[in-house]
Coordinates of C-alpha atoms in Angstrom, one line a residue:
X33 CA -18.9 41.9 -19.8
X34 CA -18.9 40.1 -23.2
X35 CA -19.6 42.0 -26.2
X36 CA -22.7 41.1 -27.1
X37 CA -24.3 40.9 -23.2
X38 CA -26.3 43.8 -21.5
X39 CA -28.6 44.6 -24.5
X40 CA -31.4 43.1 -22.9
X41 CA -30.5 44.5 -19.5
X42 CA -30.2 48.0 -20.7
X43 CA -33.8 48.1 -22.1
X44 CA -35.5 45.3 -19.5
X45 CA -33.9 46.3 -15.9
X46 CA -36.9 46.5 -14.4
X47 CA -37.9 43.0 -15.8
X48 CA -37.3 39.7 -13.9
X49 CA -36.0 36.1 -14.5
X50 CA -38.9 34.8 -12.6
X51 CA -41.4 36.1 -15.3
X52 CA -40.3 33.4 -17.5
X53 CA -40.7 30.4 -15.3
X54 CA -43.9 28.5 -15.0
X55 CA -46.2 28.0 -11.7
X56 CA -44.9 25.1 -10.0
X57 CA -47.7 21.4 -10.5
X58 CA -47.9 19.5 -7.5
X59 CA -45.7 16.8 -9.6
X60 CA -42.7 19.3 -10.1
X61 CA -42.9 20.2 -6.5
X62 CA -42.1 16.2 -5.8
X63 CA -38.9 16.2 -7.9
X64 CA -35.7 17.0 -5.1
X65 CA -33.3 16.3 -7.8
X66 CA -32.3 16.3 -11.2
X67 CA -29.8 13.5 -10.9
X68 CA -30.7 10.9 -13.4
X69 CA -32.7 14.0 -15.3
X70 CA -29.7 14.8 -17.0
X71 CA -31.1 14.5 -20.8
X72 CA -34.5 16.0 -20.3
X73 CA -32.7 19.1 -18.6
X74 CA -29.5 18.6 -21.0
X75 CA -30.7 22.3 -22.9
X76 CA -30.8 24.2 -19.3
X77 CA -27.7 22.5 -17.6
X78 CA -26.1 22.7 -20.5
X79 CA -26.7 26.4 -21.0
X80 CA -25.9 27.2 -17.5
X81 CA -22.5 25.4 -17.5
X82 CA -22.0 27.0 -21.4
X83 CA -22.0 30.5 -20.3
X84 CA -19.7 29.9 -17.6
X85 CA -16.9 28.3 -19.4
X86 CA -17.2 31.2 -21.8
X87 CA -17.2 33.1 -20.3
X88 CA -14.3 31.8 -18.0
X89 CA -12.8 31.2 -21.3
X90 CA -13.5 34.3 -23.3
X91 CA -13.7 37.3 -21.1
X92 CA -12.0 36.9 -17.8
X93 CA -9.4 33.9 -16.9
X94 CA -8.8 35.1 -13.5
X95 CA -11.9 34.1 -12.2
X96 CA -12.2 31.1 -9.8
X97 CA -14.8 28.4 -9.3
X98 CA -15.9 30.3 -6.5
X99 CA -16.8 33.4 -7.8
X100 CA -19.2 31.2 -10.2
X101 CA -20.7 28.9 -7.1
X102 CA -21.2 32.8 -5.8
X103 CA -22.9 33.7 -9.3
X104 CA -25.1 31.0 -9.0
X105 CA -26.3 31.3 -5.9
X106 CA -27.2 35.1 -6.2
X107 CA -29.3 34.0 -9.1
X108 CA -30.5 31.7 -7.1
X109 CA -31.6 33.7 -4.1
X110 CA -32.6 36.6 -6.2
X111 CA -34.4 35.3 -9.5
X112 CA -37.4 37.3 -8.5
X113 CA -35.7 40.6 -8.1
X114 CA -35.5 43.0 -11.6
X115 CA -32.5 42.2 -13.4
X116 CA -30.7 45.8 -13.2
X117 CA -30.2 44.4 -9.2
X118 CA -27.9 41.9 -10.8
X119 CA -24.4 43.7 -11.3
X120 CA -21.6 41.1 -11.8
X121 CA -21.0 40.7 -15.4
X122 CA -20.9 36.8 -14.8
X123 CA -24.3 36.7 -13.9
X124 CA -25.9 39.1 -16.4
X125 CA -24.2 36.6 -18.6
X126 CA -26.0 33.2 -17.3
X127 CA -29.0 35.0 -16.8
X128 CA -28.9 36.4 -20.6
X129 CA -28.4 33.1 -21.7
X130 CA -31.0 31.5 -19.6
X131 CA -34.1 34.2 -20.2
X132 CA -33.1 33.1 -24.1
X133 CA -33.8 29.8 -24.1
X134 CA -36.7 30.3 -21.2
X135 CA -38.6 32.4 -23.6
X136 CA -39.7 29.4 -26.2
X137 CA -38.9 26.9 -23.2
X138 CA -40.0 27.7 -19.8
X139 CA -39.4 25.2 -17.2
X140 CA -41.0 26.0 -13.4
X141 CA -39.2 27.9 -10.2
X142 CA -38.5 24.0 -8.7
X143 CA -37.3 23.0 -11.9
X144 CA -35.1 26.3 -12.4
X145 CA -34.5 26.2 -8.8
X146 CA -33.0 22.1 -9.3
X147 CA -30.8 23.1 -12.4
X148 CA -28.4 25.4 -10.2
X149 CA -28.1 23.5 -7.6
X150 CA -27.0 20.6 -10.2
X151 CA -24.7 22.9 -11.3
X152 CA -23.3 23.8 -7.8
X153 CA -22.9 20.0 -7.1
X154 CA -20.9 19.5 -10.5
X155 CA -18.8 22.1 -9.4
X156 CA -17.8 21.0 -5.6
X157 CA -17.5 17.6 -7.1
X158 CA -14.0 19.1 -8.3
X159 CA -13.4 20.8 -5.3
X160 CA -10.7 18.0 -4.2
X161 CA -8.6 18.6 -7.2
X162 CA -6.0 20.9 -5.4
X163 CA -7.0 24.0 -7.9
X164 CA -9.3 27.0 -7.8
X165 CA -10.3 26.9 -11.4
X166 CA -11.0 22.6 -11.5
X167 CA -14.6 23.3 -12.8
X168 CA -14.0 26.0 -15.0
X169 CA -11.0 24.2 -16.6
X170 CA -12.8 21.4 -17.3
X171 CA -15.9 22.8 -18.4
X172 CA -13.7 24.9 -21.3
X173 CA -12.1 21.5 -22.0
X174 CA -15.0 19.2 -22.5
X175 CA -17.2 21.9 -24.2
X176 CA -14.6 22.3 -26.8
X177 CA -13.3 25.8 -26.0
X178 CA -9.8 24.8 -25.9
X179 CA -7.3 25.1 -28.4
X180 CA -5.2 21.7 -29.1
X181 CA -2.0 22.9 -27.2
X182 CA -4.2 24.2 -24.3
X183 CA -6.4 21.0 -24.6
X184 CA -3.0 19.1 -24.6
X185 CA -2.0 21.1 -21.8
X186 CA -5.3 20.0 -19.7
X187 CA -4.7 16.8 -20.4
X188 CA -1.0 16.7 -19.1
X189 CA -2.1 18.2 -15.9
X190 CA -4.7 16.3 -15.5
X191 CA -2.6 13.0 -15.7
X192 CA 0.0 14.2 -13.5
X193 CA -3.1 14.9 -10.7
X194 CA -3.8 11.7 -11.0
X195 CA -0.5 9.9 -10.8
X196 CA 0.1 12.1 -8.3
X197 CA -2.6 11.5 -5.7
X198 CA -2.3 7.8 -6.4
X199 CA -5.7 7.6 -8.9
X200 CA -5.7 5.0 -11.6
X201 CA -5.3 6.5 -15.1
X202 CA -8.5 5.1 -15.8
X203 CA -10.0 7.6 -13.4
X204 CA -7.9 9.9 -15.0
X205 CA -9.7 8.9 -18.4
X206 CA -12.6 9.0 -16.6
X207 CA -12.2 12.6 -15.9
X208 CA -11.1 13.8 -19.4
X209 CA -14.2 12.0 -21.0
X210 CA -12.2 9.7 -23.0
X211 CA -12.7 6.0 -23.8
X212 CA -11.7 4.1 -21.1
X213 CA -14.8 4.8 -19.1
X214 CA -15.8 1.5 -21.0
X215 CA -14.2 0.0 -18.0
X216 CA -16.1 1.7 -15.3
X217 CA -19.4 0.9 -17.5
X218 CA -18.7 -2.2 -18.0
X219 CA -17.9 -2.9 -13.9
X220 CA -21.5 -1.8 -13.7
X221 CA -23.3 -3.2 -15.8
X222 CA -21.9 -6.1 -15.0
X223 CA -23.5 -5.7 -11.2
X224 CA -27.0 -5.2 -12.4
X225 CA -27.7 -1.4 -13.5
X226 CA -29.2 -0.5 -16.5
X227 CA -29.3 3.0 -18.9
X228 CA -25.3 3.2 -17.3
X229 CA -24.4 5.1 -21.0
X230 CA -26.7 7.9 -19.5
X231 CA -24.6 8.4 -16.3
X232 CA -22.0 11.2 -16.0
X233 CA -18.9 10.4 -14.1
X234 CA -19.9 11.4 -11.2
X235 CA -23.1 9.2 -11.3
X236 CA -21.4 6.7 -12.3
X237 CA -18.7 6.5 -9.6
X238 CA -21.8 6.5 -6.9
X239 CA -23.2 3.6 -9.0
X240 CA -20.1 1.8 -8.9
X241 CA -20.1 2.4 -5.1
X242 CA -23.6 1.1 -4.9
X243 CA -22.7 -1.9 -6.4
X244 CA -19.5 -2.8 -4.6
X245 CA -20.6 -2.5 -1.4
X246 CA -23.9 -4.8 -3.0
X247 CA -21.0 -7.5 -3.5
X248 CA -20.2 -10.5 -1.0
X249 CA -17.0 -9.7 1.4
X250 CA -14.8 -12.4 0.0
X251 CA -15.9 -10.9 -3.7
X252 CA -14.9 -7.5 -2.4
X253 CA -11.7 -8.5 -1.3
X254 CA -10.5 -10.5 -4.2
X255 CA -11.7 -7.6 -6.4
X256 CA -9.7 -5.0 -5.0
X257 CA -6.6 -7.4 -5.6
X258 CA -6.9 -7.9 -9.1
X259 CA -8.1 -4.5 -9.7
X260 CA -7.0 -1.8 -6.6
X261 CA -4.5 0.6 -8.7
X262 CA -7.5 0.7 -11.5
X263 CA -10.6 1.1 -8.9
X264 CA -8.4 3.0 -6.5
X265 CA -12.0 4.8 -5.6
X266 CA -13.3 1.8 -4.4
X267 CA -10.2 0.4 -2.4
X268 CA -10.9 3.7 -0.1
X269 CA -14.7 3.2 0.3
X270 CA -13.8 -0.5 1.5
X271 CA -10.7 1.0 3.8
X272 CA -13.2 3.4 5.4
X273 CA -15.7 0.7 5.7
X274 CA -13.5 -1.6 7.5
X275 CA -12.5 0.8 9.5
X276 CA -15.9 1.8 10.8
X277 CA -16.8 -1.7 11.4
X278 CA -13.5 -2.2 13.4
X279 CA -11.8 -4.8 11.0
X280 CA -9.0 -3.4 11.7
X281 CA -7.2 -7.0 10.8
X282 CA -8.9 -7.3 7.3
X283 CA -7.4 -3.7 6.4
X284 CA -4.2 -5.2 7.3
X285 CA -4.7 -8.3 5.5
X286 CA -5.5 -6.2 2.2
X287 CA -3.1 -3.6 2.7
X288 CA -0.4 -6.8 2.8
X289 CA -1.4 -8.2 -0.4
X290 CA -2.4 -5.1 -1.8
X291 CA 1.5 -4.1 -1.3
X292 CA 3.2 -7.2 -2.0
X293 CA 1.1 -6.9 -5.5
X294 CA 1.4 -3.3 -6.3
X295 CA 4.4 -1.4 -6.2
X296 CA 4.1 2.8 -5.2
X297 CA 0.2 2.5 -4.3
X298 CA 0.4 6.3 -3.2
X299 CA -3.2 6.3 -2.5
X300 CA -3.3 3.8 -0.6
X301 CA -0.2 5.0 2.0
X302 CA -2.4 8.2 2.1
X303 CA -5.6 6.2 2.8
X304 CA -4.2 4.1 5.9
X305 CA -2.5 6.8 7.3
X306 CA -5.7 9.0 7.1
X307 CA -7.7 5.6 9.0
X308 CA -5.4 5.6 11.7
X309 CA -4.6 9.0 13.1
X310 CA -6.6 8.9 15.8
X311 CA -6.4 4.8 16.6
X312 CA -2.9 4.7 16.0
X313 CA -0.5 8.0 15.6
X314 CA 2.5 6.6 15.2
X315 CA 1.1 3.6 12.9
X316 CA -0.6 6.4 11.1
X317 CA 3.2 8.7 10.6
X318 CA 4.4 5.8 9.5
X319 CA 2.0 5.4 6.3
X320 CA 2.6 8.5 5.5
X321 CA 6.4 7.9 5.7
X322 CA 5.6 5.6 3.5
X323 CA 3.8 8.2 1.2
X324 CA 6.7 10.3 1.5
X325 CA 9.1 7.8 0.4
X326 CA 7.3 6.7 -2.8
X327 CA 7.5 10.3 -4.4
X328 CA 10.7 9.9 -5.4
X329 CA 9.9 6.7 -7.2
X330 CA 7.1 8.6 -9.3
X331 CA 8.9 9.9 -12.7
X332 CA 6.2 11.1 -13.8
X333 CA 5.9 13.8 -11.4
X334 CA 7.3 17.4 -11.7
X335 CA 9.7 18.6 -9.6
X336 CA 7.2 21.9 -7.9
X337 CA 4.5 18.7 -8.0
X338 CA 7.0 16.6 -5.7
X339 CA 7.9 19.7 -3.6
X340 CA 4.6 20.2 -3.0
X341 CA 3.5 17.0 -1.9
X342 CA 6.7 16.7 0.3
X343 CA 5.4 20.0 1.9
X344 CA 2.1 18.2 2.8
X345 CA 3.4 15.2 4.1
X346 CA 6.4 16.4 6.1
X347 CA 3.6 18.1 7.8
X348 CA 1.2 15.4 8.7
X349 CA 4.3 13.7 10.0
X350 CA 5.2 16.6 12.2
X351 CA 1.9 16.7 13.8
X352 CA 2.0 13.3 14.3
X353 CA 5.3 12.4 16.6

């Protein structure tokens, strides 16, 4: 428990979060969502996702995103219960913070309700980055909490994910909240959508979705040429749509020119050997022979990084013949 939490919870056990929230108006009750909320919710999320990374940060660095998705949903499930029935020190520190700021700004049970489960989605929306602590990491990094050579240190790691998985270092920019999202933005707004300096990544990656798969096939296609190592996110969404569609020919087409134009797409060996494992086995082993091959001719990689990934792939191969 930090230092300065339990003060209230010694003297107001018997009290419960739910006392600070307002009655829910029939217009509250409509809202299923706070995405696109973000700034008029920006002092609850933002107090939420606070006291976890300090948490994380300050008092216990073993802890894992899970044990705060299981935090969150214990408040969740239990806000109306007295606060003594709340016993794990990451939760009496969220809900310190939250009855704080609910006590000069109360916001209703659908409301409260909406702001953890925003928080939940943040969380698994990092769940693909091979680590146990994604969410926490990056919440201490982009909240500040991180000296420079640990922030350093994020950033390394980080990069190597990306070059690793095949991701553009845009993305990778993308994820550390650095300048280059000026790209993604850009991409957007030149498809149509407004307010896109309000998204968050993730938003912003579903808009970008949302307006490639708006765009004409022969604009899709050319698109992904010029940019595929950059928009690697988008090369997969059109792979996977292709495939459901049955165009099998077309993802051959773009993985030819995609290849002949790009040298050690890694992503993209991954991504066709994921479409065809059940059409095509051996077609599929073969991709990620592929995959396998171009580790070696990643420097930036570490050698446990490569090992790794070696691991993973010898075994999809194996399964495969």
């Amino acid at each position: 428990m930090s230092p300065d939490t339990g003060n209230k919870f010694t003297e107001g056990g018997d009290d419960s979060l739910s006392r600070y929230l307002k009655p829910d108006s029939p217009e509250i009750k409509e809202i299923k969502s706070l995405q696109g909320k973000e700034y008029e919710y920006s002092d609850y999320l933002g107090t939420i996702e606070y006291s976890i990374a300090r948490y994380f940060y300050e008092n216990d660095r073993g802890i894992k995103d899970k044990d705060a998705v299981a935090a969150l949903n214990n408040i969740k499930n239990n806000y109306d219960k007295k606060i003594s029935f709340f016993e794990q020190d990451l939760e009496i520190e969220i809900i310190e913070n939250l009855i704080e700021l609910l006590e000069d700004e109360p916001i209703s049970h659908q409301e409260f309700k909406l702001a953890i489960d925003y928080v939940l989605e943040v969380i698994d929306n990092r769940s693909w980055m091979e680590d146990e602590q994604a969410y926490l990491k990056w919440a201490a990094y982009v909240m500040g909490l991180f000296t420079e050579k640990e922030r350093e240190e994020y950033e390394t790691e980080i990069r190597k994910l990306a070059a690793r998985m095949g991701f553009s270092s845009k993305h990778a920019d993308l994820m550390l909240m650095k300048g280059e999202e000026e790209d993604y933005f850009e991409f957007v707004e030149n498809y149509g959508a407004e307010g896109t300096e309000e998204l968050t990544d993730e938003e912003l990656i579903a808009e970008m979705e949302k307006r490639f798969l708006s765009m004409p096939e022969d604009e899709k296609f050319d698109f992904l040429l010029e940019n595929g190592p950059e928009f690697y996110e988008l090369v997969g969404l059109y792979l996977s749509d292709l495939s459901e569609r049955g165009e099998f020919d077309k993802i051959q087409t773009l993985y030819r020119k995609l290849t002949e134009k790009y040298d050690n797409f890694l992503y993209l060996y991954v991504y066709m050997g994921g479409i065809y494992v059940e059409k095509d086995p051996s077609l599929a082993k073969s991709y990620f022979e592929k995959a396998l091959e171009t580790l070696d001719k990643l420097d930036e990689l570490s050698d446990s990084t490569r090992e790794v990934l070696r691991d993973q792939f010898l075994n999809l191969i194996n399964k495969l013949k």
